[in-house]
Coordinates of C-alpha atoms in Angstrom, one line a residue:
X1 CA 65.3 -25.5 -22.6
X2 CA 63.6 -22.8 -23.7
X3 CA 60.6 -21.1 -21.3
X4 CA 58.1 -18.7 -22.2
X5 CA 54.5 -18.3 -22.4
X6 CA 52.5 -19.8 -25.4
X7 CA 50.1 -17.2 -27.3
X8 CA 47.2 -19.2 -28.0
X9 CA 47.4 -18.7 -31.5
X10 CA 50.9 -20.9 -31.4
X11 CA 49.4 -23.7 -29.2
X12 CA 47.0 -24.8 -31.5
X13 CA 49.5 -24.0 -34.5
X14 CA 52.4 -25.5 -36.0
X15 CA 55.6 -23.3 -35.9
X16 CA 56.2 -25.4 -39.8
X17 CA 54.9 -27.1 -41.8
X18 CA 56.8 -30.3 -43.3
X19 CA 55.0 -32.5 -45.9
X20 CA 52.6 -34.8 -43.0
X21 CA 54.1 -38.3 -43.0
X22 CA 51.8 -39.8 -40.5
X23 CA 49.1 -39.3 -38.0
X24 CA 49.6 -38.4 -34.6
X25 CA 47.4 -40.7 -32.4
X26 CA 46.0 -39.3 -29.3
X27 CA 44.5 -41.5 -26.9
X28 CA 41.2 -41.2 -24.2
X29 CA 41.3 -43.6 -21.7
X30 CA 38.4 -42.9 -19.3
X31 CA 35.5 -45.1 -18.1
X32 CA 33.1 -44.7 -21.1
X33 CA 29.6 -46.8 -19.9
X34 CA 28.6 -47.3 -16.2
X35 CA 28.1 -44.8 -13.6
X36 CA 31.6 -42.6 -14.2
X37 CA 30.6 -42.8 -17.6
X38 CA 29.5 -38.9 -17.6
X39 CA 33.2 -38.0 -16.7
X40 CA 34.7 -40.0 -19.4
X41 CA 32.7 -38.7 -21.8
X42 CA 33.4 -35.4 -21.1
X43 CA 37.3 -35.9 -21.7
X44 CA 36.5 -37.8 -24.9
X45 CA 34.1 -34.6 -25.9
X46 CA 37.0 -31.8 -25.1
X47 CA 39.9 -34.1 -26.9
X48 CA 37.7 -34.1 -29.9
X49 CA 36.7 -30.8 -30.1
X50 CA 40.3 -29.8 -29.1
X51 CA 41.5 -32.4 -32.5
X52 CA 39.2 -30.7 -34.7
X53 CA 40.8 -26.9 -34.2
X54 CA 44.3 -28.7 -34.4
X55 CA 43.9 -30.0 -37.9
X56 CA 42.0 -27.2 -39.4
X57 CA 45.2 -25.6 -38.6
X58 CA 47.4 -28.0 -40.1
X59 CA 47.5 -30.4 -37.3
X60 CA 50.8 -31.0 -34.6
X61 CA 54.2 -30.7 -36.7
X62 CA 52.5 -31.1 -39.9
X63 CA 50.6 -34.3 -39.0
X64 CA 46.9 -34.5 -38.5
X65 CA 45.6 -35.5 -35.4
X66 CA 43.0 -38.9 -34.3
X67 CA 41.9 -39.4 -31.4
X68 CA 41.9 -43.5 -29.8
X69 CA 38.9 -43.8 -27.4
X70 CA 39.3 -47.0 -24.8
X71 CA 36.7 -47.7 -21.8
X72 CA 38.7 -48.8 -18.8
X73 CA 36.3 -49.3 -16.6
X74 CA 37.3 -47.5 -13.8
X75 CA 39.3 -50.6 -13.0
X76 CA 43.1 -51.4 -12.6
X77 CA 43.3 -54.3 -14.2
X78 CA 41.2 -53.4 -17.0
X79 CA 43.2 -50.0 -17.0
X80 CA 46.3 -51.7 -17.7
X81 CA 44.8 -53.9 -20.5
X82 CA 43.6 -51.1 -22.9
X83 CA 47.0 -49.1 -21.9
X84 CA 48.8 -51.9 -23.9
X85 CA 45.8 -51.4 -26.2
X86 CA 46.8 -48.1 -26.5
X87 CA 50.8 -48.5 -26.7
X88 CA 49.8 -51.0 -29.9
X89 CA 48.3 -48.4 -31.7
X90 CA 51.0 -46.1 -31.0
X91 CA 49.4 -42.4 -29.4
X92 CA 52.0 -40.1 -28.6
X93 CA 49.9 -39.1 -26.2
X94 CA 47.4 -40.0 -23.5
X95 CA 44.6 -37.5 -21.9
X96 CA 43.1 -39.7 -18.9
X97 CA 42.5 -41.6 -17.0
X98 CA 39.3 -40.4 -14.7
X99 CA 39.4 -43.0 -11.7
X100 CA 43.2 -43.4 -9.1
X101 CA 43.3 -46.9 -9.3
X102 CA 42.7 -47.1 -12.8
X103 CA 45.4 -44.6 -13.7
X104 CA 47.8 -45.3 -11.3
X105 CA 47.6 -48.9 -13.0
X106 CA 48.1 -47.8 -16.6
X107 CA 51.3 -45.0 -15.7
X108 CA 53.5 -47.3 -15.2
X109 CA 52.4 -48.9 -19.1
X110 CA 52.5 -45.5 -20.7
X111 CA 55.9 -44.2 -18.5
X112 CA 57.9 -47.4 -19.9
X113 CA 56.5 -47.1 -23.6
X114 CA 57.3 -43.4 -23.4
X115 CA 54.0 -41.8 -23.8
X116 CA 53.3 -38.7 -22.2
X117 CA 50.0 -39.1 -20.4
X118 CA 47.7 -35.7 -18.7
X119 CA 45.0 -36.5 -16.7
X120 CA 42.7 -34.1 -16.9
X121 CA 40.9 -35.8 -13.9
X122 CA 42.6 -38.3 -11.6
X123 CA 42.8 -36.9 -8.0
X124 CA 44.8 -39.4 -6.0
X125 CA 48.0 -37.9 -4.5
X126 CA 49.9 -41.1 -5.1
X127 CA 49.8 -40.3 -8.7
X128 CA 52.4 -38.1 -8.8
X129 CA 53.8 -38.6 -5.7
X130 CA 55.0 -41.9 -6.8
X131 CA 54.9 -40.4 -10.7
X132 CA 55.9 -43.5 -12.7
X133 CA 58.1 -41.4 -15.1
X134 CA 58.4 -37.6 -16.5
X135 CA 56.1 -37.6 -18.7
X136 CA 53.0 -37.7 -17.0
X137 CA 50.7 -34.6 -16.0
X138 CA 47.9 -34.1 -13.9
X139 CA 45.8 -31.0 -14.4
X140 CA 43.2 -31.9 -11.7
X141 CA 43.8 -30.8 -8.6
X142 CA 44.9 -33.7 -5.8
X143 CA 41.8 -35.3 -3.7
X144 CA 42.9 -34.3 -0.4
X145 CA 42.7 -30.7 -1.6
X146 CA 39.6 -31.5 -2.3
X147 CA 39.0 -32.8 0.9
X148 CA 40.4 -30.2 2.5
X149 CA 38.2 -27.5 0.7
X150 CA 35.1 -29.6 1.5
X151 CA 35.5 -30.0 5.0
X152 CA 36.7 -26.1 5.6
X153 CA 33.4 -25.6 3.8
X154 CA 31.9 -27.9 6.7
X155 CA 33.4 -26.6 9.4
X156 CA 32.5 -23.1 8.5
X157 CA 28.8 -23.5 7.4
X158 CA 27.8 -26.5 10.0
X159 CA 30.4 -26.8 12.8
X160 CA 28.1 -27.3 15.4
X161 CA 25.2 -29.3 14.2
X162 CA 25.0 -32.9 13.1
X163 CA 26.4 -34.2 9.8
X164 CA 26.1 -37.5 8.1
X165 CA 28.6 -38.7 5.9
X166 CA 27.8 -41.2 3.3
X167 CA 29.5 -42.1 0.4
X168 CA 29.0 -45.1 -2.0
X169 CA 31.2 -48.2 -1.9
X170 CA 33.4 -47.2 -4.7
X171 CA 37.5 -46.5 -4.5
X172 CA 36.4 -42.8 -4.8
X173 CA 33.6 -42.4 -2.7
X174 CA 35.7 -44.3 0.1
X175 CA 39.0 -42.2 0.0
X176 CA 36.9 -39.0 -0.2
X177 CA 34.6 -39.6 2.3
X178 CA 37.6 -41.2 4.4
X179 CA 39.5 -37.8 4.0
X180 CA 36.8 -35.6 4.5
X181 CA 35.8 -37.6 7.9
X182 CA 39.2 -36.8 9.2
X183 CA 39.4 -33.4 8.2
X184 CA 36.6 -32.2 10.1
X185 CA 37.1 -34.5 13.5
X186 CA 40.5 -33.1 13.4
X187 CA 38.7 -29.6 13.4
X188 CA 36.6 -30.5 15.9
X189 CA 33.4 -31.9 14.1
X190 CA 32.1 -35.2 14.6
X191 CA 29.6 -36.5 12.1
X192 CA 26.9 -38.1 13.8
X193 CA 26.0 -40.3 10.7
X194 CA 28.9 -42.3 8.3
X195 CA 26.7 -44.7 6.2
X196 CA 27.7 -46.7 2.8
X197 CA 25.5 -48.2 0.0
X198 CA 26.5 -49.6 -3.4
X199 CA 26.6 -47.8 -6.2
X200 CA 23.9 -47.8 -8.5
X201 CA 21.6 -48.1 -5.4
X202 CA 18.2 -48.4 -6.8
X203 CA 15.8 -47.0 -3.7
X204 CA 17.0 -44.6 -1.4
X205 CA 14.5 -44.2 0.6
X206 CA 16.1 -46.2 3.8
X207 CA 18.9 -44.6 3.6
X208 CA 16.9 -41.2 3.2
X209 CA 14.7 -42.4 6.4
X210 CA 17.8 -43.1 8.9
X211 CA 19.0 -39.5 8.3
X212 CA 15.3 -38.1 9.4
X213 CA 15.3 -40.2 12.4
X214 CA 18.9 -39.0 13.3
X215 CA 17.8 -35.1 13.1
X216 CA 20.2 -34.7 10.7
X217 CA 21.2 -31.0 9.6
X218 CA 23.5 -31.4 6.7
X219 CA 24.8 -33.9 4.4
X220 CA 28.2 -34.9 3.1
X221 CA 28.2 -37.5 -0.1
X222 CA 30.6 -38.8 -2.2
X223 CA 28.9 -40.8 -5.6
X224 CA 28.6 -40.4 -9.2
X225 CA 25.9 -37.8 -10.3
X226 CA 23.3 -39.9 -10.7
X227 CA 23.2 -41.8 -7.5
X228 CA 23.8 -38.7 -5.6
X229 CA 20.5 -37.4 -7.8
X230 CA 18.3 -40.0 -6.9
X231 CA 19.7 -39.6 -3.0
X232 CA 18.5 -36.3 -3.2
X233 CA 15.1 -37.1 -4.7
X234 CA 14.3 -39.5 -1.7
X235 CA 15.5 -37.0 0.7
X236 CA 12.6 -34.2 -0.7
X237 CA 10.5 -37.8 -1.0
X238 CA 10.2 -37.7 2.6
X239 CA 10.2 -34.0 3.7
X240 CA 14.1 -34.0 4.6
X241 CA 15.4 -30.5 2.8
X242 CA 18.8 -30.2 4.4
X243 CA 21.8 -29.1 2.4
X244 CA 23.9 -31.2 0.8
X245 CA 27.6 -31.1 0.0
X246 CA 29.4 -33.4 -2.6
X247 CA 32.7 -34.1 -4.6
X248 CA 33.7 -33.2 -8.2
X249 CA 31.9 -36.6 -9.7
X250 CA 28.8 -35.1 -9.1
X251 CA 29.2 -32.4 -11.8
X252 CA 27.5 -33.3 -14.6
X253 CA 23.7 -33.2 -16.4
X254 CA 23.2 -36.4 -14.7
X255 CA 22.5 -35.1 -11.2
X256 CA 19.8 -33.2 -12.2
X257 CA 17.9 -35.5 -14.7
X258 CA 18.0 -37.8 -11.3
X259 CA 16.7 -35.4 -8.9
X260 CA 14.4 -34.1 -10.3
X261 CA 12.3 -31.1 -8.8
X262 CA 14.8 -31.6 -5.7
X263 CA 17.8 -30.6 -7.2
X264 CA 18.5 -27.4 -5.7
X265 CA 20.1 -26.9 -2.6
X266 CA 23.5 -29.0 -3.0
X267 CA 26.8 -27.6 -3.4
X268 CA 29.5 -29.1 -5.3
X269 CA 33.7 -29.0 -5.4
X270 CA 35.1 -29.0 -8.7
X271 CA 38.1 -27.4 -10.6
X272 CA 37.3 -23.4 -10.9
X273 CA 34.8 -22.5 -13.6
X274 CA 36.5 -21.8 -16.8
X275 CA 33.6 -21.7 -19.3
X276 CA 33.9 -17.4 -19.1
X277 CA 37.5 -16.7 -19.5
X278 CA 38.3 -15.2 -22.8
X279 CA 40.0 -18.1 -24.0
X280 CA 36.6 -20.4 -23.8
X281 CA 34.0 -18.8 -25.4
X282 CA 34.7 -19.8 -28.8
X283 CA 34.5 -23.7 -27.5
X284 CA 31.8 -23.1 -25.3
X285 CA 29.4 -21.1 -27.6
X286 CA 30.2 -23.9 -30.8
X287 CA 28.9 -26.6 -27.9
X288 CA 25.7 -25.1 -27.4
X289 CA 25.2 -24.5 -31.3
X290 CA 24.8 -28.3 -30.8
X291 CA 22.8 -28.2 -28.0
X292 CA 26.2 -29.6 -25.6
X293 CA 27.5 -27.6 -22.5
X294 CA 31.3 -27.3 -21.7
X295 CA 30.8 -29.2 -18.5
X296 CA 32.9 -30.9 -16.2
X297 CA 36.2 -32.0 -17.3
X298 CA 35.4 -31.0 -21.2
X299 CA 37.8 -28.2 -20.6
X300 CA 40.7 -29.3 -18.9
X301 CA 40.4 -32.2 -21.7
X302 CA 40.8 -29.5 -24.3
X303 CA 43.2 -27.6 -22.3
X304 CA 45.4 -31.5 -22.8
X305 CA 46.0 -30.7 -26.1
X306 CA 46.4 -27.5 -26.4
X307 CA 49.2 -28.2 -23.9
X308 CA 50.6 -31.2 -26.1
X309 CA 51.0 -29.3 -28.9
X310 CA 52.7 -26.0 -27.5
X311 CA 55.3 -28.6 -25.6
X312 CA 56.0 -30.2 -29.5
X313 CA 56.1 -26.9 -30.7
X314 CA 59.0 -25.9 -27.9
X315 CA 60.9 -28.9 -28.4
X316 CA 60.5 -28.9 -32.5
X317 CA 59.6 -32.3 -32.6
X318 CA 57.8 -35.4 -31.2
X319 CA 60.2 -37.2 -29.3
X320 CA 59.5 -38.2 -25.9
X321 CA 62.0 -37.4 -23.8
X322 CA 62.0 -33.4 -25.2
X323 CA 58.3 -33.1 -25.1
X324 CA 57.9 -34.0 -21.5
X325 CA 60.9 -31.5 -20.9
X326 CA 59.3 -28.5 -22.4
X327 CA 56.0 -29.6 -20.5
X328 CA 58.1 -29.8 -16.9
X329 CA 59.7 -26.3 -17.9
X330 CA 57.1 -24.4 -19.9
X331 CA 53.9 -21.8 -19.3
X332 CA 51.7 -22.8 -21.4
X333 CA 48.4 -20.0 -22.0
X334 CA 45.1 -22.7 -22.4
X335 CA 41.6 -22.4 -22.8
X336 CA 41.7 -23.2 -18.3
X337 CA 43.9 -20.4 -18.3
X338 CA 48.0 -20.8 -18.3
X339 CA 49.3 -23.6 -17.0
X340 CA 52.8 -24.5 -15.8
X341 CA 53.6 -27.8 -13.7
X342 CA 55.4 -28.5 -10.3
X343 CA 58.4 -30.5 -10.2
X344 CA 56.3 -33.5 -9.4
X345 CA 53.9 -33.1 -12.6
X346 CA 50.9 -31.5 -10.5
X347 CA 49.3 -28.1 -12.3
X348 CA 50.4 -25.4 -10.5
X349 CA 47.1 -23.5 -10.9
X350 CA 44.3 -22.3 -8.2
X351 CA 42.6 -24.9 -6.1
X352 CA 38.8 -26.0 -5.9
X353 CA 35.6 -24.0 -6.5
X354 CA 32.0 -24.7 -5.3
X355 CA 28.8 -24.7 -7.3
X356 CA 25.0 -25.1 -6.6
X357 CA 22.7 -25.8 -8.4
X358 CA 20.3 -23.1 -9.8
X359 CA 18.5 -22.7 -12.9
X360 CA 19.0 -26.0 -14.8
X361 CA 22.5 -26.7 -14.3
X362 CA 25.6 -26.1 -12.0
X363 CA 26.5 -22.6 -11.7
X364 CA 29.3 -20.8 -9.4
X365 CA 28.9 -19.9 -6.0
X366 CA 30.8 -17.7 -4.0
X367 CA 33.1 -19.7 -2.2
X368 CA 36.6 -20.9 -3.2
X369 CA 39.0 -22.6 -1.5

């Protein structure tokens, strides 16, 4: 199979152009209402904006490109219904899911119908370390490097004082927070707090009370954006301004329009900012010509297709089995940077980045891990 590096021109460009016969159907499966709702929606955002530059240059192999959105719910079972949803309408190609359990549930649908399926945002290890077949991707990085980056940071900033862990009662907010806890008492750290609540808690002003009374230095929390807003709101609510440190589902609008006035001082994980490479800007500055940011996974989501196409163009056609090949063997240049996958499907790319918050939205700071 042929290797090589993918001009960006090519990967949004069809190396011919036979008379289109079809449409290529690309699917989003992410949750798309409820609290991970954010996260889906900036997959569906990126696939569409990645859909429209594909067919105003003729499409993938001469066939336009549509996009099939389903809501999974963030749930295995319902994962694994609109997967066969999916499979009926007959995508080539799947960009999601957001949530483990719900796309470990559907891989197995979309390995046996032979659809190749990225996920732009999936972070548990079993996902590819039990990878249901060769053609799935995963261009987010794996949760416990995540949790690994989050409790260095912890260790490092507040190794001696006393943390609180919470987390909400979710599948991610448990494995995270679970990972995180025994990252740091392995390096030595004890939290002195590891509370739960459900998500979509309305008033957090107990939970925001308990810390106070504990003398609580720093926080850990792993929710969705908006509860982890509203957490920080009741922490300012009741004169308690000690930093807090979250995971990737934070990163989003959300956090903010929750918080409020309080929304500084937090520091979020998430997949290196990409919104100033050279490849971006064009994507980036049409966004905000509509008033809509690049955030989150909107990216990674374009970066899907750009990748899909370059892997058809390789093969020089749209069968399975050679697509997923040129995938496995290729280095592909996208608008995340260029990408090439581990044997096991896994990116093979840098590893998280931190950002606070500061004026209006999430911006870098200066630590990596």
């Amino acid at each position: 199979m042929k290797r090589g590096i993918a001009a960006a021109g090519v990967v949004l460009a069809s190396l011919w152009a036979p008379v289109a016969m079809a449409e290529i159907a690309v699917g989003v499966a992410a949750p798309l209402n409820g609290p991970f709702a954010p996260l889906g929606q900036q997959l569906l955002s990126g696939v569409r904006e990645a859909i429209a530059d594909l067919n105003a240059r003729g499409g993938i192999a001469g066939e336009k490109v549509k996009v099939e959105a389903v809501d999974d719910g963030c749930e295995a079972k319902k994962a694994e219904a609109v997967a066969n949803q999916l499979v009926g309408r007959k995508v080539r190609l799947v960009v999601g899911h957001v949530c483990s359990t719900a796309s470990l549930a559907a891989a197995k649908v979309y390995a046996e119908a032979g659809i190749i399926q990225i996920s732009p945002a999936t972070l548990s290890p079993r996902l590819t370390e039990d990878r249901a077949g060769p053609g799935l991707f995963r261009l987010a990085r794996r949760e416990d490097a995540q949790a690994t980056a989050l409790a260095d940071l912890l260790l490092q900033e507040f190794g001696t004082q006393r943390i609180a862990l919470i987390a909400d009662r979710s599948a991610y907010g448990k494995a995270l927070s679970d990972a995180v806890k025994e990252k740091i008492n392995a390096g030595g750290l004890r939290e002195a707090v590891n509370l739960t609540f459900e998500p979509g808690e309305k008033d957090f002003r107990g939970l925001a009370s308990t810390l106070k009374g504990e003398t609580i230095d720093a926080v850990f929390i792993a929710a969705h954006a908006a509860d982890t807003g509203n957490f920080k709101a009741a922490l300012a609510g009741i004169g308690l301004t000690v930093p807090v440190i979250a995971g990737d589902a934070v990163m989003g609008t959300e956090y903010g329009a929750a918080a409020g006035d309080a929304a500084s001082g937090i520091r979020v994980s998430f997949l290196p900012d990409a919104t100033g490479l050279a490849a971006a800007q064009d994507i980036v500055e049409r966004l905000r010509a509509r008033k809509d940011e690049a955030l989150g996974y909107t990216l990674p989501a374009y970066a899907a297709l750009e990748l899909y196409a370059a892997a058809v163009t390789e093969a020089g056609n749209t069968e399975f089995a050679e697509v997923a090949a040129a995938l496995q063997q290729g280095r592909f240049e996208t608008v995340i940077g260029p990408v090439a996958f581990t044997p096991d499907g896994d990116a093979d790319m840098p590893g998280y980045a931190f950002f606070d918050w500061r004026d209006g939205a999430f911006r870098p700071a200066d630590v990596t891990n």
